[in-house]
Amino acid sequence: MIVIAGGGPNGLLLASELAQAGVRPIVLEQLAERSTEPKANGMVGQVVRLLDHRGLHERLGGGRVPFKAPMFMFGAMPLNLSALEVNPVTILPVPQRRLEQVLEERAVELGAEVRRGHRVVSFTQDDDGVTIAISGPDGDYTERARYLVGADGAHSVVRKQAGIDFPGVTTVDTVARAAHVTMPERVDGRLDVPGFGRIASASFTRTDRGLFVWAELEPGRPLMTTVEWDSAPGDEVPMTIDELRASVHRVLGADVPIGPPASPGPHVLRRLTGGNTRLAEKYRAGRVFLVGDAAHVHSSMGGPGLNLGLQDAANLGWKLAAQVRGWAPEGLLGTYESERRPVAERVVMHTQAQSALTAPGGEVTALRELFGELLTNVDTVRHIAETMAGSDIRYEMRTTHPLAGKFLPDIELSDGSRVAELMYDARPTLLDFTGSAALADLAAGWSDRVDLVAVQSGRPPADVILVRPDGYVAWAGDTVLSGLNEEMAMWFGIPRTAAMAT
Ligand SMILES: Cc1cc2nc3c(=O)[nH]c(=O)nc-3n(C[C@H](O)[C@H](O)[C@H](O)COP(=O)(O)OP(=O)(O)OC[C@H]3O[C@@H](n4cnc5c(N)ncnc54)[C@H](O)[C@@H]3O)c2cc1C
């Protein structure tokens, strides 16, 4: 059995991934009811394609095909993505609460058990498993599991109990204020601020004094945010709309008449001081793993949190299931950390870079001017867009094909469907664009673990593509198939014929 501590988005997706791979986990969530605290407004980057690979993109209201943002922001500087031949910045605006609701429903549909009101208190581990002490609605009890996954957020008890260090920095010199508000009628969709100018929705405005953004991601519910480099009143002073209005005035140097929200709640009305950028020194301690915010925290600039965390979950899910089901090749579980921790390092890097670009002061203004000049170069825009989307990620593979180690591109198939739709079952998949009998012979030994799917496309990027359940290409090549046998064994274990012979 596998126990997941934490029923946030990452724990819930992991539960589905395990269940789809034939292992029914238990999710222990301390909250009896889902939190109403507004967090993410949506997802950005490759995670949107991952959700598409699970049929979740449409279920979350995103339509049939992921949407590519024509424009995005990096450090409050506009990125013109429409200039890119291949735009990697797919976006899916969904409030986190709705995301969690859908992920929980799906995990339960697939057979996971979600226990609400059950808090992981502590655990001990030995060679065979983990004994978890839990505080539940009917009292304290223990569970024995083969593996425990800490998806219990930034203050993870699992991480602390596992003795995993969480080095990084805590800043105290920023104050972020946010609230749902009523605001003046927009002019051509933009907020008209007399004395300042017109400000488009979701376009970050940085001045020498701070940062301002408004966005109407849900109709009739404009959300306004400022960030200032200043000290905040103590937590005992409640946040108010008046405080936000004053902050907007300081940042823009002009008045914006805002009032309390007229839409139904729950509403955002918060003041956050400082922030943390931290990365777990390791993602595993024996039989205990970390995913999501338990493993990394960083500024939410550019919204990279769920792109990172949900892909952690997809990466770990099939590997852990393979281990439990007994076919995992040696070293497979180790690739969770070796693949995912460097991705978090890049997120830490680019969110810190964005924070630096939005800091106050004349030097930063000068840096932004130079950076703006660099952004007129399409190669620079591509580089930054790929970094933000996480599509620059290339896991280490032994083959050199340009697709190997990258997330599978979405390929239109001759029957009008898309290759993403073949991945809904989260199974390892061998895409055969040739109908080669040799491939069918080779794949037969893995038929219990790997789906061989014959497909046709006008422009296949390779004759044969081996795709892992998390959407990354393990091998791609031509019909000669050299090296495919070894790669299948490396990721999906020894073939049945060989297993029977031993
Ligand atoms: C204001 C804000 C805005 C954000 N905006 C974006 C955005 O636009 N896009 C984006 O991608 N990301 C955004 N993020 C980041 C995103 O919300 C997080 O990355 C995400 O919530 C992490 O999910 P998680 O499942 O790892 O952790 P959490 O969401 O923190 O979930 C952890 C769960 O574990 C439970 N738990 C904790 N301890 C225990 C225990 N001992 N036993 C049992 N259960 C426990 C908690 O109750 C919680 O439900 C934002 C974050 C904030 C705060």
Coordinates of C-alpha atoms and ligand atoms in Angstrom, one line a residue:
M1 CA 0.0 0.0 0.0
I2 CA 1.1 3.6 -0.6
V3 CA 0.0 6.4 1.6
I4 CA 0.0 10.0 0.4
A5 CA 0.1 12.7 3.1
G6 CA -1.9 15.7 1.7
G7 CA -4.9 16.1 -0.6
G8 CA -3.8 19.2 -2.4
P9 CA -3.5 19.2 -6.2
N10 CA -0.3 17.3 -6.2
G11 CA -1.3 14.6 -3.8
L12 CA -4.5 14.1 -5.6
L13 CA -3.0 13.8 -9.1
L14 CA -0.4 11.4 -7.7
A15 CA -3.3 9.3 -6.3
S16 CA -4.9 9.1 -9.8
E17 CA -1.6 8.2 -11.4
L18 CA -1.0 5.4 -9.0
A19 CA -4.6 4.1 -9.3
Q20 CA -4.3 4.2 -13.1
A21 CA -1.1 2.1 -12.8
G22 CA -2.9 -0.5 -10.7
V23 CA -2.0 0.6 -7.2
R24 CA -4.8 2.0 -5.0
P25 CA -3.3 4.5 -2.6
I26 CA -4.8 6.2 0.5
V27 CA -4.7 10.0 0.6
L28 CA -4.7 11.4 4.1
E29 CA -5.9 15.0 4.2
Q30 CA -6.0 16.9 7.4
L31 CA -8.8 19.3 6.4
A32 CA -12.3 17.9 6.8
E33 CA -13.5 20.2 4.0
R34 CA -11.5 21.7 1.1
S35 CA -10.0 25.0 1.9
T36 CA -11.7 28.1 0.5
E37 CA -8.5 30.1 0.5
P38 CA -8.0 31.3 -3.1
K39 CA -4.6 30.2 -4.5
A40 CA -3.7 29.5 -8.1
N41 CA -5.8 31.0 -10.8
G42 CA -4.6 28.6 -13.4
M43 CA -1.8 26.6 -14.9
V44 CA 0.9 27.6 -17.3
G45 CA 3.2 25.5 -19.5
Q46 CA 3.7 21.8 -20.1
V47 CA 1.4 20.8 -17.2
V48 CA -1.5 21.9 -19.4
R49 CA -0.3 19.3 -22.0
L50 CA 0.0 16.7 -19.2
L51 CA -3.7 17.4 -18.2
D52 CA -4.6 17.0 -21.9
H53 CA -2.8 13.6 -21.8
R54 CA -5.3 12.6 -19.1
G55 CA -8.5 13.9 -20.6
L56 CA -8.5 16.5 -17.8
H57 CA -8.0 19.5 -19.9
E58 CA -11.5 19.2 -21.4
R59 CA -13.0 18.2 -18.0
L60 CA -11.6 21.3 -16.5
G61 CA -13.3 23.4 -19.1
G62 CA -10.3 24.0 -21.3
G63 CA -11.8 22.8 -24.5
R64 CA -10.5 20.1 -26.8
V65 CA -7.1 21.5 -27.5
P66 CA -4.7 23.4 -25.2
F67 CA -4.7 27.2 -25.7
K68 CA -1.4 28.9 -26.6
A69 CA -1.1 32.3 -25.0
P70 CA -0.3 34.9 -27.7
M71 CA 1.3 37.0 -25.0
F72 CA 2.7 36.4 -21.5
M73 CA 4.8 38.3 -18.9
F74 CA 8.3 37.6 -17.6
G75 CA 9.3 39.8 -14.6
A76 CA 6.4 42.2 -15.5
M77 CA 7.9 42.5 -19.1
P78 CA 5.7 41.5 -22.0
L79 CA 6.7 38.5 -24.1
N80 CA 5.3 38.6 -27.6
L81 CA 4.7 34.8 -28.1
S82 CA 2.9 35.3 -31.4
A83 CA 6.3 35.8 -33.0
L84 CA 7.3 32.2 -32.2
E85 CA 7.0 29.4 -34.7
V86 CA 6.3 27.0 -31.9
N87 CA 4.7 28.6 -28.9
P88 CA 5.3 26.5 -25.8
V89 CA 3.2 28.6 -23.4
T90 CA -0.1 26.8 -23.1
I91 CA -2.4 28.1 -20.4
L92 CA -5.5 26.8 -18.6
P93 CA -7.2 29.3 -16.3
V94 CA -8.9 27.3 -13.5
P95 CA -9.2 28.3 -9.9
Q96 CA -7.2 25.9 -7.7
R97 CA -10.3 25.0 -5.7
R98 CA -12.0 23.7 -8.8
L99 CA -8.9 21.9 -9.9
E100 CA -8.7 20.1 -6.6
Q101 CA -12.3 19.2 -6.7
V102 CA -11.9 17.6 -10.2
L103 CA -8.7 15.9 -9.2
E104 CA -10.3 14.4 -6.1
E105 CA -13.4 13.2 -7.9
R106 CA -11.2 11.5 -10.5
A107 CA -8.9 9.9 -7.9
V108 CA -11.9 8.4 -6.2
E109 CA -13.4 7.3 -9.5
L110 CA -10.2 5.5 -10.3
G111 CA -10.2 3.7 -6.9
A112 CA -8.1 5.8 -4.6
E113 CA -9.3 6.3 -1.0
V114 CA -9.3 9.9 0.2
R115 CA -9.7 10.3 4.0
R116 CA -10.5 13.8 5.0
G117 CA -9.9 15.0 8.5
H118 CA -7.0 12.6 8.9
R119 CA -3.7 14.3 9.8
V120 CA -0.3 12.6 9.5
V121 CA 1.4 13.2 12.9
S122 CA 4.6 11.3 12.5
F123 CA 6.1 8.1 11.1
T124 CA 8.9 5.6 11.5
Q125 CA 10.4 3.5 8.7
D126 CA 12.3 0.2 8.5
D127 CA 13.5 -2.0 5.7
D128 CA 10.0 -3.2 4.8
G129 CA 7.8 -0.2 5.2
V130 CA 6.6 2.9 6.9
T131 CA 4.4 3.0 10.1
I132 CA 2.4 6.2 10.0
A133 CA 0.8 7.8 13.1
I134 CA -2.4 9.5 12.2
S135 CA -4.9 11.6 14.0
G136 CA -8.4 11.1 12.6
P137 CA -11.9 12.1 13.5
D138 CA -12.4 9.0 15.6
G139 CA -9.1 9.2 17.3
D140 CA -5.5 8.3 16.7
Y141 CA -4.4 5.2 14.7
T142 CA -1.5 3.9 12.7
E143 CA -1.3 2.7 9.1
R144 CA 1.5 0.5 7.7
A145 CA 2.5 1.3 4.1
R146 CA 5.3 0.2 1.7
Y147 CA 5.9 3.9 0.8
L148 CA 4.8 7.2 2.1
V149 CA 4.7 10.3 -0.1
G150 CA 4.7 13.8 1.5
A151 CA 2.4 16.0 -0.6
D152 CA 1.7 18.0 2.5
G153 CA 2.7 21.4 1.3
A154 CA 5.4 23.9 2.1
H155 CA 5.4 23.2 5.9
S156 CA 5.5 19.4 5.2
V157 CA 5.6 17.3 8.4
V158 CA 6.8 14.4 6.2
R159 CA 9.8 16.4 5.0
K160 CA 10.7 17.5 8.5
Q161 CA 10.2 14.0 10.0
A162 CA 12.3 12.5 7.3
G163 CA 15.1 14.8 8.3
I164 CA 15.3 16.4 4.8
D165 CA 16.8 19.8 4.9
F166 CA 15.0 22.7 3.1
P167 CA 17.7 25.2 2.4
G168 CA 17.0 28.5 0.7
V169 CA 16.1 32.1 1.5
T170 CA 13.3 33.9 3.3
T171 CA 12.7 37.5 2.4
V172 CA 10.9 39.9 4.6
D173 CA 11.1 43.1 2.6
T174 CA 8.1 42.7 0.3
V175 CA 4.4 43.2 0.9
A176 CA 1.9 41.7 -1.5
R177 CA -1.7 42.8 -1.2
A178 CA -4.6 41.3 -3.1
A179 CA -8.3 41.6 -3.1
H180 CA -11.4 41.0 -5.2
V181 CA -12.8 44.5 -5.8
T182 CA -15.3 46.5 -7.8
M183 CA -13.5 48.9 -10.1
P184 CA -14.3 51.5 -12.7
E185 CA -15.8 50.5 -16.1
R186 CA -13.0 49.4 -18.5
V187 CA -12.3 51.4 -21.7
D188 CA -11.6 49.0 -24.5
G189 CA -11.1 46.2 -21.9
R190 CA -8.5 48.3 -20.1
L191 CA -8.5 50.0 -16.8
D192 CA -8.3 53.8 -17.4
V193 CA -6.2 55.4 -14.6
P194 CA -6.3 59.2 -15.0
G195 CA -2.8 60.6 -14.6
F196 CA -1.2 57.2 -15.3
G197 CA -2.7 55.6 -18.5
R198 CA -4.6 52.5 -19.5
I199 CA -3.7 49.2 -18.0
A200 CA -4.6 45.9 -19.7
S201 CA -5.9 42.9 -17.7
A202 CA -3.2 40.5 -16.5
S203 CA -0.4 42.8 -17.6
F204 CA 1.9 43.5 -14.8
T205 CA 2.9 47.1 -14.3
R206 CA 6.1 47.8 -12.6
T207 CA 7.0 51.3 -11.4
D208 CA 9.9 52.6 -9.3
R209 CA 7.7 52.1 -6.3
G210 CA 6.3 48.6 -6.8
L211 CA 4.1 46.3 -8.9
F212 CA 0.5 46.5 -9.9
V213 CA -1.7 44.0 -11.7
W214 CA -5.5 43.6 -12.1
A215 CA -7.2 40.7 -13.9
E216 CA -10.7 39.5 -14.4
L217 CA -10.1 35.8 -14.8
E218 CA -13.6 35.0 -13.6
P219 CA -16.3 37.3 -15.2
G220 CA -17.5 39.9 -12.7
R221 CA -14.7 39.2 -10.2
P222 CA -11.8 41.5 -10.9
L223 CA -8.8 40.7 -8.7
M224 CA -6.3 43.5 -7.9
T225 CA -2.8 43.0 -6.6
T226 CA 0.1 45.2 -5.6
V227 CA 3.6 44.3 -4.4
E228 CA 5.7 46.9 -2.6
W229 CA 9.2 46.7 -1.1
D230 CA 8.3 47.9 2.3
S231 CA 7.4 46.7 5.8
A232 CA 3.8 45.8 6.4
P233 CA 1.5 46.4 9.4
G234 CA 1.5 43.5 11.8
D235 CA -0.8 40.5 11.3
E236 CA -3.0 42.0 14.1
V237 CA -4.1 44.8 11.7
P238 CA -6.7 43.3 9.4
M239 CA -6.3 43.8 5.6
T240 CA -8.9 46.2 4.1
I241 CA -9.9 47.5 0.7
D242 CA -8.8 50.9 1.9
E243 CA -5.3 49.6 2.5
L244 CA -5.1 48.2 -1.0
R245 CA -6.4 51.5 -2.5
A246 CA -3.7 53.4 -0.7
S247 CA -1.1 50.9 -1.9
V248 CA -2.3 51.2 -5.5
H249 CA -1.9 55.0 -5.1
R250 CA 1.6 54.6 -3.9
V251 CA 2.6 52.2 -6.7
L252 CA 1.0 54.1 -9.6
G253 CA 1.1 57.6 -8.2
A254 CA -2.5 57.9 -9.2
D255 CA -5.9 57.1 -7.7
V256 CA -7.9 54.1 -8.7
P257 CA -11.4 54.2 -7.2
I258 CA -12.0 50.6 -6.0
G259 CA -14.6 49.3 -3.6
P260 CA -15.6 46.0 -1.9
P261 CA -16.5 43.1 -4.3
A262 CA -20.1 42.9 -5.5
S263 CA -19.8 39.3 -6.7
P264 CA -20.6 36.2 -4.5
G265 CA -17.7 35.0 -2.3
P266 CA -15.4 33.5 -1.3
H267 CA -13.2 36.6 -1.9
V268 CA -9.5 37.2 -1.7
L269 CA -8.6 39.9 0.8
R270 CA -5.0 39.3 1.9
R271 CA -1.7 40.8 2.8
L272 CA 1.4 38.6 2.5
T273 CA 4.7 39.7 3.9
G274 CA 8.0 38.4 2.4
G275 CA 8.4 35.0 0.8
N276 CA 10.4 31.8 0.7
T277 CA 12.5 30.3 -2.0
R278 CA 13.6 26.8 -0.8
L279 CA 14.4 23.5 -2.3
A280 CA 14.6 20.2 -0.5
E281 CA 18.1 18.8 -0.4
K282 CA 16.8 15.5 -1.6
Y283 CA 13.4 14.2 -2.7
R284 CA 13.7 10.8 -1.1
A285 CA 14.7 9.4 2.3
G286 CA 14.4 5.6 2.2
R287 CA 10.7 4.7 1.6
V288 CA 9.6 8.3 1.9
F289 CA 9.2 10.7 -1.1
L290 CA 8.3 14.4 -1.5
V291 CA 6.3 16.0 -4.2
G292 CA 5.0 19.5 -4.9
D293 CA 5.4 22.3 -2.4
A294 CA 6.7 19.9 0.1
A295 CA 9.8 19.7 -2.0
H296 CA 10.1 23.3 -3.3
V297 CA 8.7 26.7 -2.7
H298 CA 9.4 29.9 -4.7
S299 CA 7.7 33.1 -5.8
S300 CA 4.5 32.6 -7.7
M301 CA 5.7 35.0 -10.5
G302 CA 4.6 33.6 -13.8
G303 CA 2.6 30.8 -12.0
P304 CA 5.1 28.0 -12.2
G305 CA 4.0 26.1 -9.1
L306 CA 1.5 23.6 -10.5
N307 CA 3.6 23.1 -13.7
L308 CA 6.3 21.9 -11.4
G309 CA 4.3 20.0 -8.8
L310 CA 1.8 18.2 -11.0
Q311 CA 4.6 17.0 -13.2
D312 CA 6.5 15.8 -10.1
A313 CA 3.4 13.7 -9.4
A314 CA 3.1 12.3 -12.9
N315 CA 6.9 11.5 -12.8
L316 CA 6.7 9.6 -9.5
G317 CA 3.4 7.9 -10.0
W318 CA 4.2 5.3 -12.6
K319 CA 7.7 4.7 -11.2
L320 CA 6.4 4.0 -7.7
A321 CA 3.6 1.8 -9.1
A322 CA 6.1 -0.2 -11.1
Q323 CA 8.1 -0.7 -7.9
V324 CA 5.1 -1.9 -6.0
R325 CA 3.9 -4.1 -8.9
G326 CA 7.3 -5.7 -9.1
W327 CA 8.5 -4.8 -12.6
A328 CA 10.5 -1.7 -12.0
P329 CA 14.0 -2.0 -13.3
E330 CA 16.8 -1.2 -11.0
G331 CA 17.4 2.5 -10.5
L332 CA 14.0 3.5 -11.9
L333 CA 12.8 5.1 -8.6
G334 CA 16.1 7.0 -8.4
T335 CA 15.3 8.8 -11.6
Y336 CA 12.5 10.6 -9.9
E337 CA 14.9 12.9 -8.0
S338 CA 17.5 13.0 -10.7
E339 CA 14.9 14.2 -13.3
R340 CA 12.7 16.4 -11.2
R341 CA 15.0 18.3 -8.8
P342 CA 17.0 20.0 -11.6
V343 CA 13.6 21.2 -13.0
A344 CA 12.8 22.8 -9.6
E345 CA 16.3 24.4 -9.6
R346 CA 15.4 26.1 -12.9
V347 CA 12.1 27.3 -11.5
V348 CA 13.9 28.8 -8.5
M349 CA 16.3 30.5 -10.9
H350 CA 13.7 32.1 -13.2
T351 CA 11.4 33.1 -10.4
Q352 CA 14.3 34.8 -8.6
A353 CA 15.3 36.5 -11.8
Q354 CA 11.8 37.8 -12.2
S355 CA 11.7 39.1 -8.7
A356 CA 15.0 40.9 -9.4
L357 CA 13.5 42.5 -12.5
T358 CA 10.5 43.8 -10.6
A359 CA 12.4 45.3 -7.7
P360 CA 12.2 49.0 -7.1
G361 CA 14.9 51.5 -7.9
G362 CA 16.7 53.2 -10.8
E363 CA 19.2 50.4 -11.4
V364 CA 16.4 48.0 -11.9
T365 CA 14.7 50.4 -14.3
A366 CA 17.9 50.5 -16.3
L367 CA 18.2 46.8 -16.3
R368 CA 14.6 46.5 -17.5
E369 CA 15.3 48.9 -20.4
L370 CA 18.2 46.7 -21.5
F371 CA 16.2 43.5 -21.0
G372 CA 13.4 45.1 -23.0
E373 CA 15.8 45.5 -25.9
L374 CA 16.9 41.9 -25.6
L375 CA 13.2 40.9 -25.8
T376 CA 12.9 42.3 -29.3
N377 CA 15.1 39.3 -30.4
V378 CA 12.8 36.3 -31.2
D379 CA 15.5 33.8 -30.0
T380 CA 15.5 35.5 -26.6
V381 CA 11.8 35.4 -26.4
R382 CA 11.8 31.7 -27.3
H383 CA 14.4 30.9 -24.7
I384 CA 12.5 32.6 -21.9
A385 CA 9.1 31.2 -23.1
E386 CA 10.6 27.6 -23.1
T387 CA 12.1 28.2 -19.6
M388 CA 8.7 29.4 -18.2
A389 CA 6.8 26.6 -19.9
G390 CA 9.3 24.0 -18.8
S391 CA 9.6 22.8 -22.4
D392 CA 13.3 23.4 -22.2
I393 CA 13.4 20.3 -20.0
R394 CA 15.1 17.3 -21.5
Y395 CA 15.6 14.3 -19.3
E396 CA 18.8 12.4 -19.8
M397 CA 18.2 9.5 -22.3
R398 CA 20.7 7.3 -24.0
T399 CA 19.4 8.0 -27.5
T400 CA 20.2 11.2 -29.3
H401 CA 17.0 11.7 -31.3
P402 CA 15.8 15.3 -30.9
L403 CA 12.5 14.0 -29.3
A404 CA 14.2 11.8 -26.7
G405 CA 13.8 13.1 -23.2
K406 CA 11.3 15.8 -24.3
F407 CA 7.6 16.0 -23.7
L408 CA 5.8 14.3 -26.6
P409 CA 4.7 16.9 -29.1
D410 CA 1.0 16.9 -29.9
I411 CA 0.7 15.1 -33.2
E412 CA -2.4 15.3 -35.4
L413 CA -3.3 11.8 -36.6
S414 CA -4.8 11.0 -40.0
D415 CA -8.1 10.0 -38.4
G416 CA -8.6 13.5 -37.0
S417 CA -7.7 12.6 -33.5
R418 CA -4.6 13.7 -31.6
V419 CA -1.8 11.6 -30.1
A420 CA -2.6 13.2 -26.6
E421 CA -5.9 11.3 -26.7
L422 CA -4.0 8.0 -26.8
M423 CA -2.4 8.7 -23.4
Y424 CA -5.6 9.0 -21.3
D425 CA -4.9 5.6 -19.6
A426 CA -1.5 6.8 -18.5
R427 CA 0.2 3.6 -19.9
P428 CA 3.6 3.4 -21.4
T429 CA 2.9 3.6 -25.1
L430 CA 4.9 2.6 -28.2
L431 CA 3.6 4.7 -31.1
D432 CA 4.2 2.9 -34.4
F433 CA 3.8 5.1 -37.5
T434 CA 5.0 2.3 -39.8
G435 CA 3.0 -0.9 -39.0
S436 CA 6.2 -2.8 -38.8
A437 CA 5.9 -6.5 -38.0
A438 CA 9.4 -6.4 -36.4
L439 CA 8.1 -3.9 -33.9
A440 CA 5.1 -6.0 -33.0
D441 CA 7.5 -9.0 -32.3
L442 CA 9.8 -6.8 -30.2
A443 CA 6.9 -5.3 -28.2
A444 CA 5.2 -8.6 -27.5
G445 CA 7.4 -9.3 -24.5
W446 CA 6.1 -6.1 -22.8
S447 CA 2.5 -6.3 -23.9
D448 CA 1.3 -6.5 -20.2
R449 CA 3.0 -3.1 -19.5
V450 CA 3.5 -1.3 -22.8
D451 CA 0.7 -0.5 -25.3
L452 CA 1.7 -0.9 -28.9
V453 CA -0.5 1.5 -30.9
A454 CA -0.4 1.7 -34.7
V455 CA -1.0 5.3 -35.8
Q456 CA -0.9 7.3 -39.0
S457 CA 0.1 10.9 -39.5
G458 CA 1.0 13.0 -42.5
R459 CA 4.2 14.2 -40.9
P460 CA 5.3 11.9 -38.1
P461 CA 8.3 13.2 -36.2
A462 CA 9.8 9.7 -36.1
D463 CA 8.8 6.2 -37.3
V464 CA 8.6 4.9 -33.7
I465 CA 8.2 6.7 -30.4
L466 CA 8.3 5.2 -27.0
V467 CA 6.4 7.4 -24.6
R468 CA 6.5 7.1 -20.8
P469 CA 3.2 7.5 -18.9
D470 CA 4.3 11.0 -17.8
G471 CA 4.3 12.1 -21.5
Y472 CA 8.1 12.1 -21.9
V473 CA 9.7 10.4 -24.9
A474 CA 12.0 7.5 -23.8
W475 CA 13.1 6.6 -27.3
A476 CA 12.4 7.7 -30.8
G477 CA 13.9 6.4 -34.0
D478 CA 13.5 4.8 -37.4
T479 CA 12.4 1.3 -38.3
V480 CA 15.9 -0.2 -37.7
L481 CA 14.9 -0.1 -34.0
S482 CA 18.5 -0.2 -32.8
G483 CA 18.6 0.3 -29.1
L484 CA 14.8 0.1 -28.6
N485 CA 15.1 -3.3 -26.8
E486 CA 17.5 -1.9 -24.3
E487 CA 15.5 1.2 -23.8
M488 CA 12.3 -0.8 -23.2
A489 CA 14.1 -2.9 -20.6
M490 CA 15.6 0.2 -19.0
W491 CA 12.3 1.9 -18.4
F492 CA 9.8 -1.0 -18.3
G493 CA 11.7 -4.0 -17.0
I494 CA 12.7 -7.3 -18.5
P495 CA 10.3 -8.7 -21.1
R496 CA 7.9 -11.5 -20.1
T497 CA 9.7 -14.1 -22.3
A498 CA 13.0 -13.4 -20.5
A499 CA 11.2 -13.2 -17.1
M500 CA 9.7 -16.7 -17.7
A501 CA 13.1 -18.1 -18.7
T502 CA 14.7 -17.0 -15.4
Ligands
LIG1 C1 -1.6 33.2 -3.5 C2 -1.1 32.0 -4.3 C3 -1.2 32.1 -5.7 C4 -0.7 31.1 -6.5 N1 -0.9 31.1 -7.8 C5 -0.5 30.1 -8.6 C6 -0.8 30.1 -10.0 O1 -1.4 31.0 -10.6 N2 -0.3 29.0 -10.7 C7 0.3 28.0 -10.2 O2 0.7 27.1 -10.9 N3 0.6 28.0 -8.8 C8 0.2 29.0 -8.1 N4 0.4 29.0 -6.7 C9 1.2 27.8 -6.1 C10 0.2 26.6 -5.9 O3 -0.9 27.0 -5.2 C11 1.0 25.6 -5.1 O4 2.1 25.2 -5.8 C12 0.1 24.3 -4.9 O5 -0.9 24.6 -4.0 C13 1.0 23.2 -4.3 O6 0.2 22.0 -4.2 P1 0.6 20.9 -3.1 O7 -0.5 19.8 -3.3 O8 2.0 20.5 -3.3 O9 0.4 21.6 -1.7 P2 -0.8 22.2 -1.0 O10 -1.7 22.9 -2.0 O11 -0.3 23.1 0.1 O12 -1.6 21.0 -0.4 C14 -1.1 20.3 0.7 C15 -2.2 19.6 1.4 O13 -1.7 18.9 2.5 C16 -2.5 19.0 3.6 N5 -1.7 18.7 4.8 C17 -0.7 19.5 5.3 N6 -0.1 18.8 6.4 C18 -0.8 17.7 6.5 C19 -0.6 16.6 7.4 N7 0.3 16.6 8.4 N8 -1.5 15.5 7.3 C20 -2.4 15.5 6.3 N9 -2.6 16.5 5.4 C21 -1.8 17.6 5.5 C22 -3.0 20.4 3.6 O14 -4.2 20.6 4.3 C23 -3.2 20.6 2.0 O15 -4.5 20.3 1.7 C24 -0.1 30.0 -5.9 C25 0.1 29.9 -4.5 C26 -0.4 30.9 -3.7 C27 -0.2 30.9 -2.2

